[in-house]
Coordinates of C-alpha atoms in Angstrom, one line a residue:
M1 CA 3.9 -88.5 -64.4
S2 CA 6.1 -85.5 -63.7
P3 CA 4.2 -82.2 -63.3
F4 CA 6.9 -80.5 -65.2
R5 CA 6.8 -81.5 -68.9
K6 CA 7.0 -79.3 -72.0
R7 CA 3.4 -78.3 -72.9
H8 CA 2.5 -78.1 -76.6
G9 CA -0.8 -76.2 -76.3
K10 CA -1.3 -72.7 -77.7
Q11 CA -1.9 -71.1 -74.3
S12 CA 1.0 -70.6 -71.9
L13 CA 0.7 -69.7 -68.2
V14 CA 2.0 -66.2 -68.9
M15 CA -0.7 -65.7 -71.6
I16 CA -3.4 -67.0 -69.2
T17 CA -2.2 -64.8 -66.4
A18 CA -2.3 -61.7 -68.6
E19 CA -5.8 -62.7 -69.8
L20 CA -7.1 -63.1 -66.2
L21 CA -5.6 -59.7 -65.2
S22 CA -7.6 -57.9 -67.9
K23 CA -10.8 -59.1 -66.2
Y24 CA -10.1 -57.3 -62.9
S25 CA -9.5 -53.6 -61.9
L26 CA -7.0 -54.2 -59.1
P27 CA -4.1 -51.9 -58.5
E28 CA -1.0 -53.3 -60.2
E29 CA 0.8 -54.1 -57.0
Q30 CA -2.2 -56.1 -55.6
A31 CA -2.7 -57.9 -58.9
R32 CA 0.9 -58.9 -59.0
S33 CA 0.9 -60.1 -55.4
A34 CA -2.3 -62.2 -56.1
I35 CA -0.6 -64.0 -59.0
E36 CA 2.6 -64.7 -57.2
V37 CA 0.9 -65.9 -54.0
A38 CA -1.6 -68.2 -55.9
I39 CA 1.0 -69.8 -58.1
A40 CA 3.6 -70.3 -55.3
R41 CA 0.9 -71.7 -52.9
T42 CA -0.5 -74.1 -55.5
L43 CA 2.9 -75.5 -56.6
T44 CA 4.1 -75.8 -53.0
R45 CA 1.0 -77.7 -52.0
E46 CA 1.1 -80.0 -55.1
M47 CA 4.9 -80.7 -55.1
Q48 CA 5.5 -80.7 -51.3
I49 CA 8.6 -78.4 -51.8
S50 CA 8.9 -74.6 -51.5
F51 CA 8.4 -72.3 -54.5
S52 CA 8.8 -68.6 -55.0
V53 CA 7.2 -66.8 -57.9
K54 CA 7.9 -63.3 -59.3
Y55 CA 5.7 -61.7 -61.9
D56 CA 6.4 -58.5 -63.8
G57 CA 4.9 -59.3 -67.2
K58 CA 6.7 -62.6 -67.3
L59 CA 6.8 -65.4 -64.8
E60 CA 9.9 -66.4 -62.8
I61 CA 9.3 -69.7 -60.9
T62 CA 12.0 -71.0 -58.5
A63 CA 11.9 -74.3 -56.7
F64 CA 13.7 -74.7 -53.4
H65 CA 14.6 -78.4 -53.0
T66 CA 15.5 -79.8 -49.6
H67 CA 18.9 -80.7 -51.0
G68 CA 20.7 -79.0 -53.8
K69 CA 20.5 -75.5 -55.3
P70 CA 17.4 -73.6 -56.1
A71 CA 16.1 -74.5 -59.6
V72 CA 14.4 -72.1 -62.1
I73 CA 11.3 -73.8 -63.6
P74 CA 10.1 -72.5 -67.0
A75 CA 6.4 -71.7 -66.9
E76 CA 6.0 -73.6 -70.1
A77 CA 7.2 -76.8 -68.4
I78 CA 4.1 -77.2 -66.2
N79 CA 2.0 -80.1 -67.4
K80 CA -1.6 -79.8 -68.6
K81 CA -3.2 -81.1 -65.4
L82 CA -1.2 -78.9 -63.0
F83 CA -1.6 -76.0 -65.5
R84 CA -5.4 -76.1 -65.2
H85 CA -5.2 -76.2 -61.4
V86 CA -2.8 -73.3 -61.2
R87 CA -5.0 -71.2 -63.6
Y88 CA -8.0 -72.0 -61.4
Q89 CA -6.2 -70.9 -58.2
V90 CA -4.9 -67.7 -59.8
E91 CA -8.4 -66.7 -60.8
L92 CA -9.8 -67.5 -57.3
E93 CA -7.1 -65.4 -55.7
L94 CA -7.8 -62.5 -58.1
Q95 CA -11.5 -62.8 -57.3
K96 CA -10.8 -62.6 -53.6
R97 CA -8.5 -59.6 -53.9
Q98 CA -11.0 -57.9 -56.1
A99 CA -13.8 -58.4 -53.6
L100 CA -11.6 -57.0 -50.8
F101 CA -10.5 -54.1 -52.9
E102 CA -14.1 -53.2 -53.9
A103 CA -15.4 -53.6 -50.3
E104 CA -12.8 -51.0 -49.2
Q105 CA -13.6 -48.7 -52.1
L106 CA -17.4 -49.0 -51.4
K107 CA -17.2 -48.2 -47.7
Q108 CA -18.1 -44.7 -48.6
L109 CA -21.6 -46.0 -49.4
R110 CA -22.3 -46.8 -45.8
G111 CA -24.9 -44.5 -44.3
V112 CA -26.2 -43.2 -47.6
N113 CA -29.5 -43.8 -49.4
V114 CA -29.5 -45.5 -52.8
T115 CA -32.1 -46.3 -55.4
G116 CA -32.5 -50.0 -56.2
Q117 CA -34.6 -52.4 -58.2
I118 CA -35.7 -55.7 -56.7
S119 CA -34.2 -58.4 -58.9
R120 CA -35.0 -61.5 -56.8
I121 CA -37.0 -62.4 -53.7
L122 CA -35.4 -65.3 -51.8
I123 CA -37.5 -68.0 -50.1
D124 CA -36.9 -66.4 -46.7
G125 CA -38.2 -63.1 -47.9
T126 CA -34.8 -61.4 -48.4
L127 CA -34.8 -58.9 -51.2
V128 CA -31.9 -59.1 -53.7
V129 CA -31.6 -55.6 -55.1
T130 CA -29.7 -54.2 -58.1
L131 CA -28.4 -50.8 -57.1
E132 CA -28.7 -47.9 -59.5
I133 CA -25.4 -46.1 -58.8
A134 CA -23.6 -46.5 -62.1
D135 CA -22.7 -42.8 -62.2
L136 CA -20.5 -43.3 -59.2
F137 CA -19.1 -46.7 -59.9
R138 CA -19.1 -47.2 -63.7
C139 CA -17.0 -50.4 -63.8
L140 CA -19.0 -52.3 -61.1
I141 CA -22.4 -54.0 -61.2
L142 CA -23.6 -53.7 -57.6
S143 CA -26.3 -55.6 -55.8
G144 CA -27.3 -55.7 -52.2
E145 CA -29.6 -57.6 -49.9
C146 CA -32.4 -56.3 -47.6
Q147 CA -33.3 -59.0 -45.1
V148 CA -36.8 -59.2 -43.5
P149 CA -35.9 -57.6 -40.2
F150 CA -34.9 -54.5 -42.2
Q151 CA -38.2 -54.3 -44.0
P152 CA -41.1 -52.3 -42.6
P153 CA -43.8 -54.8 -41.3
R154 CA -46.5 -53.4 -43.5
E155 CA -44.4 -54.0 -46.7
R156 CA -43.3 -57.6 -46.0
G157 CA -44.7 -60.1 -48.4
L158 CA -45.9 -57.3 -50.8
Y159 CA -42.7 -56.6 -52.7
R160 CA -42.6 -57.3 -56.5
I161 CA -39.7 -58.2 -58.8
G162 CA -38.9 -55.1 -60.8
Q163 CA -40.1 -52.7 -58.1
V164 CA -37.9 -49.6 -57.6
L165 CA -37.4 -48.4 -54.1
E166 CA -35.1 -46.3 -51.8
F167 CA -32.8 -48.1 -49.4
Y168 CA -30.3 -47.2 -46.8
V169 CA -26.8 -48.8 -46.9
T170 CA -26.0 -50.2 -43.5
K171 CA -22.9 -52.2 -44.2
V172 CA -20.4 -53.1 -47.0
V173 CA -18.3 -56.2 -46.3
A174 CA -16.3 -58.8 -48.2
I175 CA -17.6 -62.2 -47.3
A176 CA -16.3 -65.7 -48.0
A177 CA -17.7 -67.4 -51.0
G178 CA -16.0 -70.8 -50.9
H179 CA -12.7 -71.8 -49.4
W180 CA -10.5 -69.3 -51.1
S181 CA -12.8 -66.8 -52.8
A182 CA -14.8 -63.8 -51.5
R183 CA -17.5 -61.4 -52.8
V184 CA -18.8 -57.9 -51.8
H185 CA -21.9 -58.0 -49.7
I186 CA -24.0 -54.8 -49.4
R187 CA -26.5 -54.8 -46.6
L188 CA -29.6 -52.6 -47.1
S189 CA -32.4 -51.4 -44.9
R190 CA -35.8 -49.8 -45.4
T191 CA -36.3 -49.2 -41.7
A192 CA -33.2 -47.1 -40.8
R193 CA -34.1 -44.0 -38.8
D194 CA -32.1 -41.7 -40.9
L195 CA -33.6 -42.7 -44.3
P196 CA -36.6 -40.2 -44.3
A197 CA -34.2 -37.3 -43.4
R198 CA -31.7 -38.3 -46.0
L199 CA -34.4 -38.5 -48.7
L200 CA -35.8 -35.1 -47.7
R201 CA -32.3 -33.5 -47.7
E202 CA -31.6 -35.0 -51.1
R203 CA -34.9 -33.6 -52.6
T204 CA -34.8 -30.1 -51.0
G205 CA -31.1 -29.3 -50.5
I206 CA -31.8 -28.4 -46.9
N207 CA -29.0 -29.7 -44.7
G208 CA -30.6 -29.0 -41.4
I209 CA -33.1 -32.0 -41.5
S210 CA -32.9 -34.8 -39.0
C211 CA -35.2 -37.6 -37.9
R212 CA -36.0 -37.6 -34.2
R213 CA -38.1 -40.7 -34.1
R214 CA -39.3 -43.3 -36.6
I215 CA -41.7 -46.2 -36.6
A216 CA -41.0 -47.7 -40.1
G217 CA -44.1 -47.9 -42.2
A218 CA -46.2 -45.8 -39.7
F219 CA -44.7 -42.4 -39.0
S220 CA -41.5 -40.3 -38.7
D221 CA -40.9 -37.2 -36.6
I222 CA -38.8 -34.9 -38.7
V223 CA -37.0 -31.8 -37.4
S224 CA -35.8 -29.1 -39.8
T225 CA -34.2 -25.7 -39.5
A226 CA -36.2 -24.4 -42.5
R227 CA -39.6 -24.9 -44.0
I228 CA -39.7 -28.1 -46.1
P229 CA -41.8 -27.9 -49.3
K230 CA -45.0 -29.8 -49.0
E231 CA -44.4 -31.7 -52.3
A232 CA -41.1 -33.1 -50.9
I233 CA -42.9 -34.2 -47.7
V234 CA -45.7 -35.9 -49.6
A235 CA -43.2 -37.6 -52.0
V236 CA -41.0 -39.1 -49.3
G237 CA -44.0 -40.1 -47.2
K238 CA -45.4 -42.0 -50.2
E239 CA -42.0 -43.6 -51.0
L240 CA -41.8 -44.9 -47.4
G241 CA -45.5 -45.6 -46.9
E242 CA -45.7 -43.5 -43.7
H243 CA -46.8 -40.1 -42.4
L244 CA -44.1 -37.5 -41.8
N245 CA -44.6 -35.2 -38.8
V246 CA -42.4 -32.1 -39.6
F247 CA -41.3 -29.7 -36.9
V248 CA -39.5 -26.5 -37.8
E249 CA -36.9 -25.4 -35.2
Q250 CA -34.6 -22.4 -35.5
A251 CA -30.9 -23.3 -35.7
V252 CA -29.0 -22.3 -32.6

């Protein structure tokens, strides 16, 4: 059966492409490139001949046969089976590009503290956390993972689903999720040395606060250029389950 037969269904490849585009927030140039690459790659693999694809609201598909002139293939001529395969590959490519784009955008989260709610606890103890940063990234639903080595020893095994805690973002990467797709992976920590200092700076507005030493879940040695209100010290100590030793040093 030829893969190029007039389709009589209601949905065309152009309509499906426009529908898929509406699901993603990619820059126009990246979205267009994803569509062109996915369709050309799929047709080339299936037909064993070269194809080029141009998309600017409408599709222009050109086949390059070994012998003879290039031939323009109407998008509506792709048969039902190949149509479904092309649609699937276009969505995978858009998903991958979206993950890479989001990872690049979210790199600004590295090294900051975020509030998150535990949504799942995996069998190996890893916490899956829904991050409460909607004010910064309204169009994205973000989640991260806090693995056991990044959990204070005294907290391990005691976490509850629905519990809201403070985390430190250590890494934002796009990772493979299958052969062609990818997703954003946000790595979180409750043991990062800078977490107590960041929480204190956030609560007090004092910039000259740093953490000299920390044993997560036991104590932190905090250095500040100004007196830190006692209520902030108590609140952060309670959040982290550790004692904060605060030393006030004059700025040089």
